[in-house]
CSV table of C-alpha atoms and ligand atoms in Angstrom, one decimal:
chain,number,residue,atom,x,y,z
A,1,MET,CA,17.7,-3.8,-27.7
A,2,ARG,CA,19.8,-1.1,-29.1
A,3,LYS,CA,16.8,1.0,-30.4
A,4,ILE,CA,15.4,0.9,-26.8
A,5,THR,CA,18.7,2.3,-25.4
A,6,ILE,CA,18.7,5.1,-28.0
A,7,ALA,CA,15.0,6.1,-27.3
A,8,GLY,CA,15.8,5.8,-23.5
A,9,ALA,CA,18.9,8.2,-23.9
A,10,PHE,CA,16.8,10.7,-25.8
A,11,LEU,CA,14.1,10.6,-23.1
A,12,LEU,CA,16.7,11.1,-20.3
A,13,LEU,CA,18.1,14.1,-22.4
A,14,PHE,CA,14.5,15.7,-22.8
A,15,VAL,CA,13.9,15.4,-19.1
A,16,VAL,CA,17.2,17.0,-18.4
A,17,LEU,CA,16.8,19.7,-20.7
A,18,LEU,CA,13.3,20.4,-19.3
A,19,PHE,CA,14.7,20.7,-15.8
A,20,LEU,CA,17.5,22.9,-17.1
A,21,ALA,CA,15.0,25.2,-18.8
A,22,ALA,CA,12.9,25.3,-15.7
A,23,HIS,CA,15.8,26.3,-13.7
A,24,PHE,CA,17.1,29.0,-16.0
A,25,LEU,CA,13.7,30.4,-16.8
A,26,GLY,CA,13.1,30.7,-13.0
A,27,VAL,CA,10.0,28.6,-12.9
A,28,GLU,CA,8.6,28.1,-9.3
A,29,PRO,CA,6.8,24.9,-8.9
A,30,ASP,CA,4.5,26.3,-6.1
A,31,ARG,CA,3.4,29.4,-8.0
A,32,LEU,CA,1.4,30.0,-11.3
A,33,ASN,CA,4.0,31.0,-13.7
A,34,TYR,CA,2.9,30.7,-17.3
A,35,GLU,CA,-0.7,30.8,-18.2
A,36,TYR,CA,-1.7,29.3,-21.4
A,37,ALA,CA,-5.2,30.5,-22.7
A,38,PRO,CA,-6.5,31.8,-19.3
A,39,ASP,CA,-10.0,32.4,-20.8
A,40,MET,CA,-12.1,33.9,-18.1
A,41,ALA,CA,-10.0,33.0,-15.0
A,42,HIS,CA,-9.4,36.7,-14.4
A,43,THR,CA,-12.6,38.4,-14.3
A,44,VAL,CA,-12.7,42.0,-14.9
A,45,ALA,CA,-15.9,42.3,-13.0
A,46,TYR,CA,-15.9,43.9,-9.4
A,47,LYS,CA,-16.6,41.4,-6.7
A,48,ALA,CA,-19.5,42.2,-4.4
A,49,GLN,CA,-18.7,44.2,-1.2
A,50,THR,CA,-15.6,45.7,-2.7
A,51,PRO,CA,-15.2,49.4,-3.3
A,52,ASN,CA,-15.9,50.8,-6.7
A,53,PRO,CA,-14.6,54.0,-8.0
A,54,PHE,CA,-17.6,54.2,-10.8
A,55,PHE,CA,-20.4,54.7,-8.5
A,56,ARG,CA,-21.1,57.9,-6.7
A,57,ASP,CA,-21.3,56.1,-3.3
A,58,GLY,CA,-18.3,54.1,-3.9
A,59,ARG,CA,-19.8,50.7,-3.4
A,60,THR,CA,-20.0,47.8,-6.0
A,61,GLU,CA,-23.3,46.7,-4.7
A,62,GLN,CA,-26.1,49.1,-5.6
A,63,LEU,CA,-29.7,49.2,-4.4
A,64,PRO,CA,-32.4,48.6,-6.9
A,65,VAL,CA,-33.7,51.8,-8.6
A,66,GLU,CA,-36.7,53.1,-6.5
A,67,GLY,CA,-39.9,51.5,-7.8
A,68,THR,CA,-38.4,48.5,-9.6
A,69,ILE,CA,-40.0,45.1,-9.0
A,70,PRO,CA,-38.4,41.8,-9.1
A,71,ARG,CA,-39.5,39.7,-12.1
A,72,GLY,CA,-42.3,37.3,-10.9
A,73,TYR,CA,-42.9,39.4,-7.8
A,74,MET,CA,-46.0,41.0,-7.0
A,75,PRO,CA,-46.0,43.9,-4.5
A,76,LEU,CA,-48.6,44.0,-1.8
A,77,HIS,CA,-49.6,47.4,-1.0
A,78,TYR,CA,-50.4,47.2,2.6
A,79,GLY,CA,-48.7,48.9,5.7
A,80,LEU,CA,-48.3,47.6,9.1
A,81,SER,CA,-51.3,48.6,11.3
A,82,GLU,CA,-54.6,47.2,12.5
A,83,GLU,CA,-56.4,49.4,10.0
A,84,GLU,CA,-54.4,48.0,7.1
A,85,ALA,CA,-55.1,44.5,8.4
A,86,ARG,CA,-58.8,45.3,8.4
A,87,ARG,CA,-58.6,46.8,4.9
A,88,ALA,CA,-56.8,43.7,3.6
A,89,GLY,CA,-59.6,41.6,5.2
A,90,LYS,CA,-62.1,43.5,3.2
A,91,GLU,CA,-60.2,43.9,0.0
A,92,LEU,CA,-58.3,40.6,-0.7
A,93,HIS,CA,-60.2,37.5,-1.6
A,94,ASN,CA,-59.1,33.8,-1.9
A,95,PRO,CA,-58.6,33.0,-5.7
A,96,PHE,CA,-58.5,29.3,-5.1
A,97,ARG,CA,-61.4,26.8,-4.8
A,98,SER,CA,-61.7,25.3,-1.5
A,99,ASP,CA,-63.4,22.1,-2.8
A,100,SER,CA,-60.4,21.0,-5.0
A,101,THR,CA,-58.6,18.0,-3.5
A,102,ALA,CA,-55.3,19.2,-5.3
A,103,ASN,CA,-55.6,22.7,-3.8
A,104,LEU,CA,-56.3,21.1,-0.3
A,105,GLN,CA,-53.3,18.9,-0.7
A,106,ARG,CA,-51.1,21.6,-1.4
A,107,GLY,CA,-52.5,23.5,1.4
A,108,LYS,CA,-51.8,20.9,3.7
A,109,TRP,CA,-48.2,20.5,2.6
A,110,VAL,CA,-47.8,24.1,3.3
A,111,TYR,CA,-49.4,23.9,6.7
A,112,GLN,CA,-47.2,20.9,7.7
A,113,THR,CA,-44.1,22.6,6.3
A,114,TYR,CA,-44.6,26.2,7.7
A,115,CYS,CA,-47.3,26.3,10.3
A,116,GLN,CA,-47.7,23.2,12.1
A,117,GLU,CA,-44.6,23.5,14.3
A,118,CYS,CA,-46.5,26.2,16.2
A,119,HIS,CA,-50.2,25.8,15.4
A,120,ALA,CA,-50.0,22.0,15.7
A,121,ALA,CA,-51.5,19.3,13.2
A,122,SER,CA,-55.0,19.9,14.7
A,123,GLY,CA,-54.8,23.7,14.6
A,124,ASP,CA,-55.2,23.9,18.3
A,125,GLY,CA,-51.8,25.8,18.8
A,126,MET,CA,-49.9,23.3,20.9
A,127,GLY,CA,-47.3,22.5,18.3
A,128,LEU,CA,-43.7,21.3,19.2
A,129,VAL,CA,-42.0,24.6,19.5
A,130,VAL,CA,-44.8,25.8,21.8
A,131,GLN,CA,-44.4,22.6,24.0
A,132,ARG,CA,-40.7,23.8,24.1
A,133,GLY,CA,-41.5,27.3,25.3
A,134,PHE,CA,-42.5,29.5,22.4
A,135,PRO,CA,-45.5,31.6,23.2
A,136,PRO,CA,-48.7,29.5,22.2
A,137,PRO,CA,-50.7,31.1,19.3
A,138,PRO,CA,-54.6,30.9,19.7
A,139,SER,CA,-56.2,27.9,18.5
A,140,LEU,CA,-57.2,28.2,14.9
A,141,LEU,CA,-60.3,26.3,15.9
A,142,LEU,CA,-61.8,29.1,17.9
A,143,GLU,CA,-64.6,31.5,16.9
A,144,HIS,CA,-62.1,34.3,16.4
A,145,ALA,CA,-60.1,32.4,13.6
A,146,ARG,CA,-63.4,31.0,12.2
A,147,LYS,CA,-64.8,34.3,11.8
A,148,MET,CA,-61.7,36.0,10.3
A,149,GLU,CA,-61.8,36.9,6.7
A,150,ASP,CA,-59.4,35.1,4.4
A,151,GLY,CA,-58.0,38.4,3.5
A,152,ARG,CA,-56.9,39.1,6.9
A,153,MET,CA,-55.4,35.7,7.3
A,154,PHE,CA,-53.5,36.4,4.2
A,155,TYR,CA,-52.4,39.6,5.6
A,156,ILE,CA,-51.2,37.9,8.9
A,157,ILE,CA,-49.2,35.3,7.0
A,158,THR,CA,-47.6,37.8,4.8
A,159,PHE,CA,-46.5,40.3,7.3
A,160,GLY,CA,-46.7,38.4,10.6
A,161,PHE,CA,-48.7,39.4,13.6
A,162,LYS,CA,-47.3,40.2,17.2
A,163,ASN,CA,-45.5,37.0,18.2
A,164,MET,CA,-46.0,35.3,14.7
A,165,PRO,CA,-43.1,35.8,12.2
A,166,ALA,CA,-43.7,36.9,8.8
A,167,TYR,CA,-44.0,34.3,6.1
A,168,GLY,CA,-44.3,36.4,3.0
A,169,SER,CA,-40.9,35.8,1.9
A,170,LEU,CA,-40.9,32.1,2.3
A,171,VAL,CA,-44.5,30.9,1.5
A,172,SER,CA,-45.4,32.2,-2.0
A,173,ARG,CA,-48.7,34.2,-2.6
A,174,GLU,CA,-50.6,31.0,-4.1
A,175,ASP,CA,-49.3,28.7,-1.2
A,176,ARG,CA,-50.6,31.4,1.3
A,177,TRP,CA,-54.1,31.2,-0.2
A,178,GLN,CA,-54.0,27.5,-0.5
A,179,VAL,CA,-53.1,27.1,3.3
A,180,ILE,CA,-56.0,29.2,4.3
A,181,ASN,CA,-58.2,26.8,2.5
A,182,TYR,CA,-56.7,24.0,4.4
A,183,ILE,CA,-57.2,25.9,7.6
A,184,ARG,CA,-60.8,26.2,6.7
A,185,LYS,CA,-60.9,22.5,6.2
A,186,LEU,CA,-59.5,21.7,9.6
A,187,GLN,CA,-62.1,24.1,11.2
A,188,GLU,CA,-64.8,22.3,9.4
A,189,SER,CA,-63.6,18.8,10.6
A,190,GLN,CA,-63.5,19.9,14.1
A,191,PRO,CA,-66.7,21.8,15.0
B,1,LIG,C1,-43.1,30.3,15.1
B,1,LIG,C2,-44.5,30.0,15.3
B,1,LIG,C3,-45.6,30.2,14.3
B,1,LIG,C4,-45.5,29.8,13.1
B,1,LIG,C5,-44.5,28.7,12.4
B,1,LIG,C6,-46.8,30.2,12.5
B,1,LIG,N1,-47.6,30.9,13.4
B,1,LIG,FE1,-49.4,31.7,13.2
B,1,LIG,N2,-49.3,32.5,15.0
B,1,LIG,C7,-48.3,32.4,15.9
B,1,LIG,C8,-48.5,33.1,17.0
B,1,LIG,C9,-47.7,33.1,18.4
B,1,LIG,C10,-49.8,33.8,16.8
B,1,LIG,C11,-50.5,34.6,17.7
B,1,LIG,C12,-49.9,36.1,17.5
B,1,LIG,C13,-50.1,37.0,18.8
B,1,LIG,O1,-51.3,37.3,18.9
B,1,LIG,O2,-49.2,37.2,19.4
B,1,LIG,C14,-50.2,33.4,15.5
B,1,LIG,C15,-51.4,33.8,14.9
B,1,LIG,C16,-51.9,33.3,13.7
B,1,LIG,C17,-53.1,33.6,13.2
B,1,LIG,C18,-54.2,34.5,13.8
B,1,LIG,C19,-55.1,33.6,14.6
B,1,LIG,C20,-56.1,34.4,15.5
B,1,LIG,O3,-57.2,33.8,15.9
B,1,LIG,O4,-55.8,35.5,15.7
B,1,LIG,C21,-53.3,33.0,12.0
B,1,LIG,C22,-54.4,33.0,11.0
B,1,LIG,C23,-52.1,32.2,11.7
B,1,LIG,N3,-51.3,32.5,12.9
B,1,LIG,C24,-51.8,31.6,10.6
B,1,LIG,C25,-50.7,30.9,10.4
B,1,LIG,C26,-50.3,30.2,9.3
B,1,LIG,C27,-51.2,30.0,8.0
B,1,LIG,C28,-49.0,29.8,9.3
B,1,LIG,C29,-48.0,28.9,8.3
B,1,LIG,C30,-48.0,29.8,7.1
B,1,LIG,C31,-48.4,30.1,10.6
B,1,LIG,N4,-49.4,30.9,11.2
B,1,LIG,C32,-47.3,29.9,11.2
B,1,LIG,C33,-47.1,31.5,15.6
B,1,LIG,C34,-46.8,31.0,14.5
């Protein structure tokens, strides 16, 4: 019993000393006061969108050096014109086989994810957004799309075309070719 009392007294003394120390050292509880091992809490790097005296234009965010290409990205050297679309139709060829089930399944997934809302599951162009007022695309089952080269379709998906938005930044190169194979399949299945 006596032992407990002594321990209690020491504890009380300790707590009182802590409070006194805090008071005399001017510790404010709602502010960070003493940092023990801050490690990398305070970065020396400049934050994005802040001024930076080290660059000539005074900005932290710099444009990539001209001519650099992101890793894993292949540039497509085509401009935006009918002529360039025609050139793409002649020069670009589908590297994927259209008779592979795995390829077609991938193409179907791409179509359902990125194209179906406008072009419709059947390809006739009466997708959900079209039913809600988006300008209808021509049916992919018509002669025009059937005769269109894979390369030109690839160009249209990549850069967009009139009312159709560009999908180059959303759909990978491989997936663009796969979806074209799937569109061919749709065309074959609906003569
Ligand atoms: C937001 C709606 C929309 C989406 C999504 C969309 N398209 Fe289109 N697409 C259009 C419209 C509209 C046109 C017609 C463009 C024009 O002539 O104004 C078109 C035209 C086309 C054409 C040319 C057809 C022809 O006969 O001239 C192809 C090929 C095509 N789209 C493929 C695709 C593929 C593949 C996808 C998915 C990766 C896709 N589109 C996604 C709206 C869309």
